[in-house]
GROMACS .gro file of C-alpha atoms in nm:
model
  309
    1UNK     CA    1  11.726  14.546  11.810
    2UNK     CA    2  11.783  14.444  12.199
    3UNK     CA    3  11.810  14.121  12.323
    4UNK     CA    4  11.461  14.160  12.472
    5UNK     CA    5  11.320  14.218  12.191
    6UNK     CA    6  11.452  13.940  12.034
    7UNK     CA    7  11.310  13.673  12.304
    8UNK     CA    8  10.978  13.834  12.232
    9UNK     CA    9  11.029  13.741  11.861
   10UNK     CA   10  11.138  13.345  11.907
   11UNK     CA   11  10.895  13.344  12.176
   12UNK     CA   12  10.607  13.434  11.955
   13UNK     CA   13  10.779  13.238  11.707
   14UNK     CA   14  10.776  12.914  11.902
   15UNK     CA   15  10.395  12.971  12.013
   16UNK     CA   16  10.333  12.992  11.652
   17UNK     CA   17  10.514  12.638  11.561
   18UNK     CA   18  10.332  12.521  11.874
   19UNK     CA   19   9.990  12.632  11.786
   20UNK     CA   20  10.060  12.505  11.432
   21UNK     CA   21  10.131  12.142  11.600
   22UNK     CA   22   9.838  12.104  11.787
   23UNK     CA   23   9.624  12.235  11.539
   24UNK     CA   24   9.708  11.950  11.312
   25UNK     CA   25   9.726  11.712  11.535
   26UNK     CA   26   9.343  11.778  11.652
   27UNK     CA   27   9.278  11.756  11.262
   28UNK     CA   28   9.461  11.379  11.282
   29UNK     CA   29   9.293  11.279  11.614
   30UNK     CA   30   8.921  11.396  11.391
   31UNK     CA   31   9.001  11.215  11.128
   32UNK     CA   32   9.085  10.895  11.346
   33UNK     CA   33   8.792  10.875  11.514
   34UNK     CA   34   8.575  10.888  11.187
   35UNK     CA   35   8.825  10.669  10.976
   36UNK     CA   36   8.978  10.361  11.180
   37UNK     CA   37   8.951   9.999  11.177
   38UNK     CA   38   8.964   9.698  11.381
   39UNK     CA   39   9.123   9.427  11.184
   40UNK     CA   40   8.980   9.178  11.393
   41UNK     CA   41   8.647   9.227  11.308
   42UNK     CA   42   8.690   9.436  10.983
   43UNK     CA   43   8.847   9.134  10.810
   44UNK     CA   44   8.694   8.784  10.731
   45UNK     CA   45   9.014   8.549  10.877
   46UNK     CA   46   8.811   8.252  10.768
   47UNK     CA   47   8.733   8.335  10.421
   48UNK     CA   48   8.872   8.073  10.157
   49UNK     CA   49   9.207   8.170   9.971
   50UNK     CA   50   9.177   8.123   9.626
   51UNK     CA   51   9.443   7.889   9.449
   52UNK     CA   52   9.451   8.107   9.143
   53UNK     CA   53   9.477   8.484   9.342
   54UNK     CA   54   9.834   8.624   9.294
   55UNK     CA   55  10.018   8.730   9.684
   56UNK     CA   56  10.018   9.106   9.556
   57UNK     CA   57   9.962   9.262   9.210
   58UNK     CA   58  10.259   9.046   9.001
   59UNK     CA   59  10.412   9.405   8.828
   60UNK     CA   60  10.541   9.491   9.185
   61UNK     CA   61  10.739   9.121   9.213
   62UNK     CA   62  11.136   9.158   9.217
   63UNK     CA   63  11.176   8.894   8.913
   64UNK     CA   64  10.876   9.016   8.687
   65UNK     CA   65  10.996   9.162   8.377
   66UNK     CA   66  11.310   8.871   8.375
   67UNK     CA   67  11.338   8.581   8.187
   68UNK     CA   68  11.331   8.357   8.484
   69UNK     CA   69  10.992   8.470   8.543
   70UNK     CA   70  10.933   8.405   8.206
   71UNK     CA   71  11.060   8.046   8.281
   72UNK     CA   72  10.826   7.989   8.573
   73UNK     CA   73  10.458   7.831   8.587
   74UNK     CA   74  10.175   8.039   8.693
   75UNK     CA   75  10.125   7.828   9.011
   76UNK     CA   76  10.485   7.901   9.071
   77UNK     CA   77  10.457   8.293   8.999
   78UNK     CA   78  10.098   8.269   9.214
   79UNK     CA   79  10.317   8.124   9.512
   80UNK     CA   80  10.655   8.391   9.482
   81UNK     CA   81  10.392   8.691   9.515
   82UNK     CA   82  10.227   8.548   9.751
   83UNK     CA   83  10.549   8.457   9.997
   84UNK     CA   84  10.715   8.801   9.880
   85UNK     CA   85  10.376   8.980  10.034
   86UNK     CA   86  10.416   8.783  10.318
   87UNK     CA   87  10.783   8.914  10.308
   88UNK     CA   88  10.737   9.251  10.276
   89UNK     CA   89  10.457   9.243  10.548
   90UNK     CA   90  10.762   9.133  10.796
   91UNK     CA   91  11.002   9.435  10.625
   92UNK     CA   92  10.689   9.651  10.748
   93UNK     CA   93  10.640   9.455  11.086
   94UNK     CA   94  11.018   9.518  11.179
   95UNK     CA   95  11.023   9.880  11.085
   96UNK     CA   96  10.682   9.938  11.290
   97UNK     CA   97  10.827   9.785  11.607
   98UNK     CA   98  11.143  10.012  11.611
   99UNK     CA   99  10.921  10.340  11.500
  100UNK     CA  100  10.674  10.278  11.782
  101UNK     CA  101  10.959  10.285  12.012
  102UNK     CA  102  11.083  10.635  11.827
  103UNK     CA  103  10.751  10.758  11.879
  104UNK     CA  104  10.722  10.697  12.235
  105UNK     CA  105  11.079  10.804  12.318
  106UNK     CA  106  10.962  11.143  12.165
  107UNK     CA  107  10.634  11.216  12.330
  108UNK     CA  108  10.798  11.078  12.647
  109UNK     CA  109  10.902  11.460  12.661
  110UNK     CA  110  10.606  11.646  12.576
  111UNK     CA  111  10.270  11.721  12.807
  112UNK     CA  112   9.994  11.441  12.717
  113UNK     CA  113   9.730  11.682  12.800
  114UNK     CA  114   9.776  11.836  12.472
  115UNK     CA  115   9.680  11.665  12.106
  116UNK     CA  116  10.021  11.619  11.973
  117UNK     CA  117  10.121  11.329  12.237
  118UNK     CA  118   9.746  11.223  12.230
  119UNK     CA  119   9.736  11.203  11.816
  120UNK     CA  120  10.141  11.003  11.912
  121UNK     CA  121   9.946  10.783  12.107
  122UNK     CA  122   9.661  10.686  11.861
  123UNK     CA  123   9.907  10.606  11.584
  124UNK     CA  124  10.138  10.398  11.815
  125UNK     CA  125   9.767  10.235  11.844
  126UNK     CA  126   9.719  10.219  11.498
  127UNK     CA  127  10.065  10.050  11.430
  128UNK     CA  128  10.043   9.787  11.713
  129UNK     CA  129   9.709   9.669  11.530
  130UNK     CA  130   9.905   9.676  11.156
  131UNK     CA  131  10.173   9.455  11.273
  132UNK     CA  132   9.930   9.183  11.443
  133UNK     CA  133   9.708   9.259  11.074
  134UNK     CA  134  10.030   9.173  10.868
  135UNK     CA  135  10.101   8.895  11.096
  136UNK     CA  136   9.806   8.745  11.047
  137UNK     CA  137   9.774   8.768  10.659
  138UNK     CA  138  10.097   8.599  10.651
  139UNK     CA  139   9.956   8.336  10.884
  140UNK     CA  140   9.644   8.261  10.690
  141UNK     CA  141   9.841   8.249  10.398
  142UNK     CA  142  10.018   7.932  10.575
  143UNK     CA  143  10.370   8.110  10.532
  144UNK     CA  144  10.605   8.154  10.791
  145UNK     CA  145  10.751   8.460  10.967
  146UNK     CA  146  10.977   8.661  10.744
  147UNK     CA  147  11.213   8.870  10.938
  148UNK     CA  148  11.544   9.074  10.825
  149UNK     CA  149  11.846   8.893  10.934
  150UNK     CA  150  11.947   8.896  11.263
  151UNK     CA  151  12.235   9.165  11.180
  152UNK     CA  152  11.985   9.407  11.050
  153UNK     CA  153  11.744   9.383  11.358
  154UNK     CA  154  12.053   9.428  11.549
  155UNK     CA  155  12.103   9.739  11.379
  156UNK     CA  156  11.746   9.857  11.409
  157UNK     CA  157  11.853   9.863  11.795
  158UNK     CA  158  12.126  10.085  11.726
  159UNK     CA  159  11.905  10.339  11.503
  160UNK     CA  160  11.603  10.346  11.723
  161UNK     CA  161  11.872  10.400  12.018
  162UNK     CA  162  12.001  10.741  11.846
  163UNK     CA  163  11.764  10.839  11.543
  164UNK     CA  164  11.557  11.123  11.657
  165UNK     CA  165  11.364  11.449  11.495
  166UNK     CA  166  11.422  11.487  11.170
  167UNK     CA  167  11.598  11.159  11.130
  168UNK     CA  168  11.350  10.930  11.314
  169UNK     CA  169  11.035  11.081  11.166
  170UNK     CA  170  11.218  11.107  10.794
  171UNK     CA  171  11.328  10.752  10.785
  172UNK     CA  172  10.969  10.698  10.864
  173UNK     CA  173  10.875  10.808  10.524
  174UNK     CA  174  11.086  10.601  10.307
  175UNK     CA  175  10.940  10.294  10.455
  176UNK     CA  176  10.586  10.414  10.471
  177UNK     CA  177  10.542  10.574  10.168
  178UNK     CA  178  10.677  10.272   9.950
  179UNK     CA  179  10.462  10.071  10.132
  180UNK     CA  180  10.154  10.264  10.088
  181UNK     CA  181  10.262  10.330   9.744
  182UNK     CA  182  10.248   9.923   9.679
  183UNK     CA  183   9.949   9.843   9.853
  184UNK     CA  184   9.770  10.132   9.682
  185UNK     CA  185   9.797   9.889   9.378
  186UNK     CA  186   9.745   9.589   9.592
  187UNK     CA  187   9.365   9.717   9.678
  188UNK     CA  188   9.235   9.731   9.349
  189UNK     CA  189   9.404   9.468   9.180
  190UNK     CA  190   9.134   9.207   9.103
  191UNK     CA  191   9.415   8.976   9.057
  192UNK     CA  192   9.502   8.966   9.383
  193UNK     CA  193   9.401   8.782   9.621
  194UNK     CA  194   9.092   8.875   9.843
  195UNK     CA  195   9.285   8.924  10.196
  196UNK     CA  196   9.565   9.136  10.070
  197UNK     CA  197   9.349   9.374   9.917
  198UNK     CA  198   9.154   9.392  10.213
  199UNK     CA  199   9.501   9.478  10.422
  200UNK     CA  200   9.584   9.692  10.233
  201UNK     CA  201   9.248   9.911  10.178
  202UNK     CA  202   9.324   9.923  10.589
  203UNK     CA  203   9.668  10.043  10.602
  204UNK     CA  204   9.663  10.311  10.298
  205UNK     CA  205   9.337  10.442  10.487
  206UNK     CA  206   9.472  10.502  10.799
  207UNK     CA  207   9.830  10.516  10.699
  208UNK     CA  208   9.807  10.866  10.497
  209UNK     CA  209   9.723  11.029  10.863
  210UNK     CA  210  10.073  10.883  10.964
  211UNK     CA  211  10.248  11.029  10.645
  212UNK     CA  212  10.082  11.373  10.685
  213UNK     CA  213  10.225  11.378  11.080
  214UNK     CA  214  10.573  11.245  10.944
  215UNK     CA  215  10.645  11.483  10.702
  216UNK     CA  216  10.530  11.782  10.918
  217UNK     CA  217  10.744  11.722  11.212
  218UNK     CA  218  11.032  11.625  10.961
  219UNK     CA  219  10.985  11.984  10.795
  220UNK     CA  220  10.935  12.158  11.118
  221UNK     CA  221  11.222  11.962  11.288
  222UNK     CA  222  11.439  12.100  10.989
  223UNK     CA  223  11.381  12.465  11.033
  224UNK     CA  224  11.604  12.489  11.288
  225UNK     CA  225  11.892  12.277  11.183
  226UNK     CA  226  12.231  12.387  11.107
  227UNK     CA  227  12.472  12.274  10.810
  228UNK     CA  228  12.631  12.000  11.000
  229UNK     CA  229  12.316  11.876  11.176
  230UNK     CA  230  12.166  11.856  10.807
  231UNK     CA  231  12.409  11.666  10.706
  232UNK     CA  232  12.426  11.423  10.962
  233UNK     CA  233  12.077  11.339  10.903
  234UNK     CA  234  12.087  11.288  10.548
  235UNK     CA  235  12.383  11.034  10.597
  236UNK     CA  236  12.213  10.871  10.817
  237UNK     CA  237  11.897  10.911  10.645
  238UNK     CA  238  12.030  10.713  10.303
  239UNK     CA  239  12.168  10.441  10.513
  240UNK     CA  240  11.829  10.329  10.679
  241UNK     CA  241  11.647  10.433  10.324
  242UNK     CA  242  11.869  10.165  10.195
  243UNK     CA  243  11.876   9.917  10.464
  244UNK     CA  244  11.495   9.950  10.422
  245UNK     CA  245  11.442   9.867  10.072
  246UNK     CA  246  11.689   9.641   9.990
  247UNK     CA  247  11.554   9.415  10.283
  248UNK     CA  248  11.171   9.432  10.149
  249UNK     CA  249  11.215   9.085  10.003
  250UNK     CA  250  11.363   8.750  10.190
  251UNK     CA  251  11.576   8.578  10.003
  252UNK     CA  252  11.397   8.304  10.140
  253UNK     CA  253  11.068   8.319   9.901
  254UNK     CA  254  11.275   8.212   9.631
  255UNK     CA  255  11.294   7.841   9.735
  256UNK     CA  256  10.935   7.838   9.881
  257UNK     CA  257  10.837   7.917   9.480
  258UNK     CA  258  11.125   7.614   9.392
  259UNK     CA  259  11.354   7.840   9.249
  260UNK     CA  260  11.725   7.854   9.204
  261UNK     CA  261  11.808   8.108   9.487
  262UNK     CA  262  12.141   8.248   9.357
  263UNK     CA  263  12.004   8.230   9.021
  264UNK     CA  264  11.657   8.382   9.139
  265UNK     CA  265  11.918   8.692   9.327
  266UNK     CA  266  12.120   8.779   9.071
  267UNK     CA  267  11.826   8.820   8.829
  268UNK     CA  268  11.629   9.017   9.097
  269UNK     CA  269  11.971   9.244   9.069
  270UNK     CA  270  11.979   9.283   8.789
  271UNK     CA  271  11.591   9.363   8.709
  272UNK     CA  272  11.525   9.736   8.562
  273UNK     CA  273  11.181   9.728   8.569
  274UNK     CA  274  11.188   9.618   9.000
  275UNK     CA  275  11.469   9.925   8.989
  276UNK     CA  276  11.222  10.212   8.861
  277UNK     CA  277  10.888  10.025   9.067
  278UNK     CA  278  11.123  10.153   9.348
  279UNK     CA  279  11.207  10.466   9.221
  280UNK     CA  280  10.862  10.533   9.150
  281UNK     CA  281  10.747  10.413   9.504
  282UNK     CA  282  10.954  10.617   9.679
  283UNK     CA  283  10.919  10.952   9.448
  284UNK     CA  284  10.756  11.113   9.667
  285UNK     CA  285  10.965  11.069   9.947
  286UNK     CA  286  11.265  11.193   9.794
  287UNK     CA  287  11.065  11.524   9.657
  288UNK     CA  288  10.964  11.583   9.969
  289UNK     CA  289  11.322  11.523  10.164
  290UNK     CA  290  11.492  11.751   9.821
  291UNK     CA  291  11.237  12.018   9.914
  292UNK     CA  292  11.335  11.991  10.328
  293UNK     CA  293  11.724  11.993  10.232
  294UNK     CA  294  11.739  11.616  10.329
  295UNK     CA  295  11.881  11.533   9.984
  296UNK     CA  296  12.200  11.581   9.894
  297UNK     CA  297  12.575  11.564   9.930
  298UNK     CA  298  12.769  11.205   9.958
  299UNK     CA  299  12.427  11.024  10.028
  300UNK     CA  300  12.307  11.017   9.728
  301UNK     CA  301  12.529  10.761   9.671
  302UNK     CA  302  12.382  10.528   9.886
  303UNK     CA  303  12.039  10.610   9.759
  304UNK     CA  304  12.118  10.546   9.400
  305UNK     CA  305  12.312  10.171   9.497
  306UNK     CA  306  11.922  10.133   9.662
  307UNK     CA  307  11.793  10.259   9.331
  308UNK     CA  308  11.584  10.532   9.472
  309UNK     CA  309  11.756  10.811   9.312
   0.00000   0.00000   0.00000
């Protein structure tokens, strides 16, 4: 085979990857248009909050299943959920900010004429209105900001600063995907309370569009890679999985429920049943990663410390 004919083959190669990636991303931009929301005016901000409406759906709490939640009152379970939702809505504020900037730092490169940067666009759109949503739940709810620790959004600098392809878009998933997997409960929990499972109805709707762009540019990203570039990312790849979900819940909404916060931390540690809700929140992540070659090698060491594996 000459070399010519080679460049013809990665040439029509590459138009076919292209014409692949704008294809779906005019499906995405579609399906925006007919399926997006304005939290502003989507959700009732003055609506009462019920005293007896659980935070989030109590199963998916980090001490249910212990005996110290056996221990507590109901008003004191009621107020852990709803301070841990409130928590977890600043995990998913945090990781937004930093995979806006990803996203922008990537379609800085590419021509905004065609879908791909325009469908990049509308979700950087679509995750500016999610954090100001989750702010304001939080802020109804009367509870403070929760943020991760100022060493952690330190290192969020660092990763947005050098996380890229693969690594950018598949770290993306592990904190997406758990969420949506939670607030899929969330929604039709009639336990909960009225304004999370309105939240959440909003960010599963439009979130699966962010998914279905994530794992497609992780898996075409991949293609390409070599052995050492794979591995790279999947180092890298367990250390934000981990960062991410072992920072979902402040140790802070312990005391706001007037608990024991060592006591409340070790049993969190020690809960099974919070283990597997993780595993099974982030099962599909990690099928999908196994199936892309992002799974694998020394990092699974980190993932099973996060209890994902």
């Amino acid at each position: 085979m000459t070399l010519a004919h080679t460049n013809r083959i990665d040439t029509v190669h590459g138009d076919a990857e292209d014409d692949g990636r704008q294809g779906s991303a005019r499906r995405l931009l579609a399906s925006s248009a007919r399926r997006s929301y304005d939290p502003t005016l989507e959700i009732d901000w003055d609506a009462p909050i019920p005293d007896d409406k659980y935070g989030m759906t109590p199963e998916w709490s980090s001490l249910y299943g212990t005996e110290l939640w056996d221990r507590m009152t109901e008003q004191q379970r009621i107020t852990l959920t709803k301070h841990e939702a409130a928590s977890i809505a600043g995990a998913g504020i945090w990781f937004e900010m930093i995979l806006m900037q990803m996203l922008v730092r990537d379609l800085y490169q590419h021509d905004p004429a065609t879908p791909y940067v325009q469908f990049g666009l509308t979700e950087i759109a679509d995750e500016c209105r999610h954090s100001i949503m989750f702010a304001r739940s939080a802020q109804r709810f009367g509870i403070p900001s929760y943020r991760p620790a100022r060493w952690l959004r330190t290192s969020g600098r660092l990763f947005k600063a050098v996380a890229s392809g693969a690594l950018a878009f598949g770290g993306t998933l592990f904190a997406e995907e758990i969420l949506d997997m939670m607030q899929r409960d969330f929604m039709r929990d009639d336990r909960v309370q009225p304004l999370t499972r309105t939240v959440s109805h909003i960010h599963v709707l439009e979130e699966s569009r962010h998914i279905r762009y994530a794992r497609e540019e992780t898996a075409r990203r991949m293609r390409t890679a070599t052995r050492s570039q794979r591995a790279w990312v999947r180092m890298h790849l367990a250390v934000s999985a981990y960062l991410i979900v072992t920072n979902l819940v402040n140790e802070r909404v312990y005391a706001a429920a007037g608990l024991d916060v060592a006591e409340a931390k070790a049993a969190a540690r020690a809960n099974t049943h919070y283990h597997d809700k993780l595993r099974f929140g982030t099962r599909r992540t990690v099928e999908f990663l196994d199936g892309v070659g992002l799974i694998g090698g020394p990092s699974t060491l980190l993932l099973r410390r996060a209890h994902i594996l």
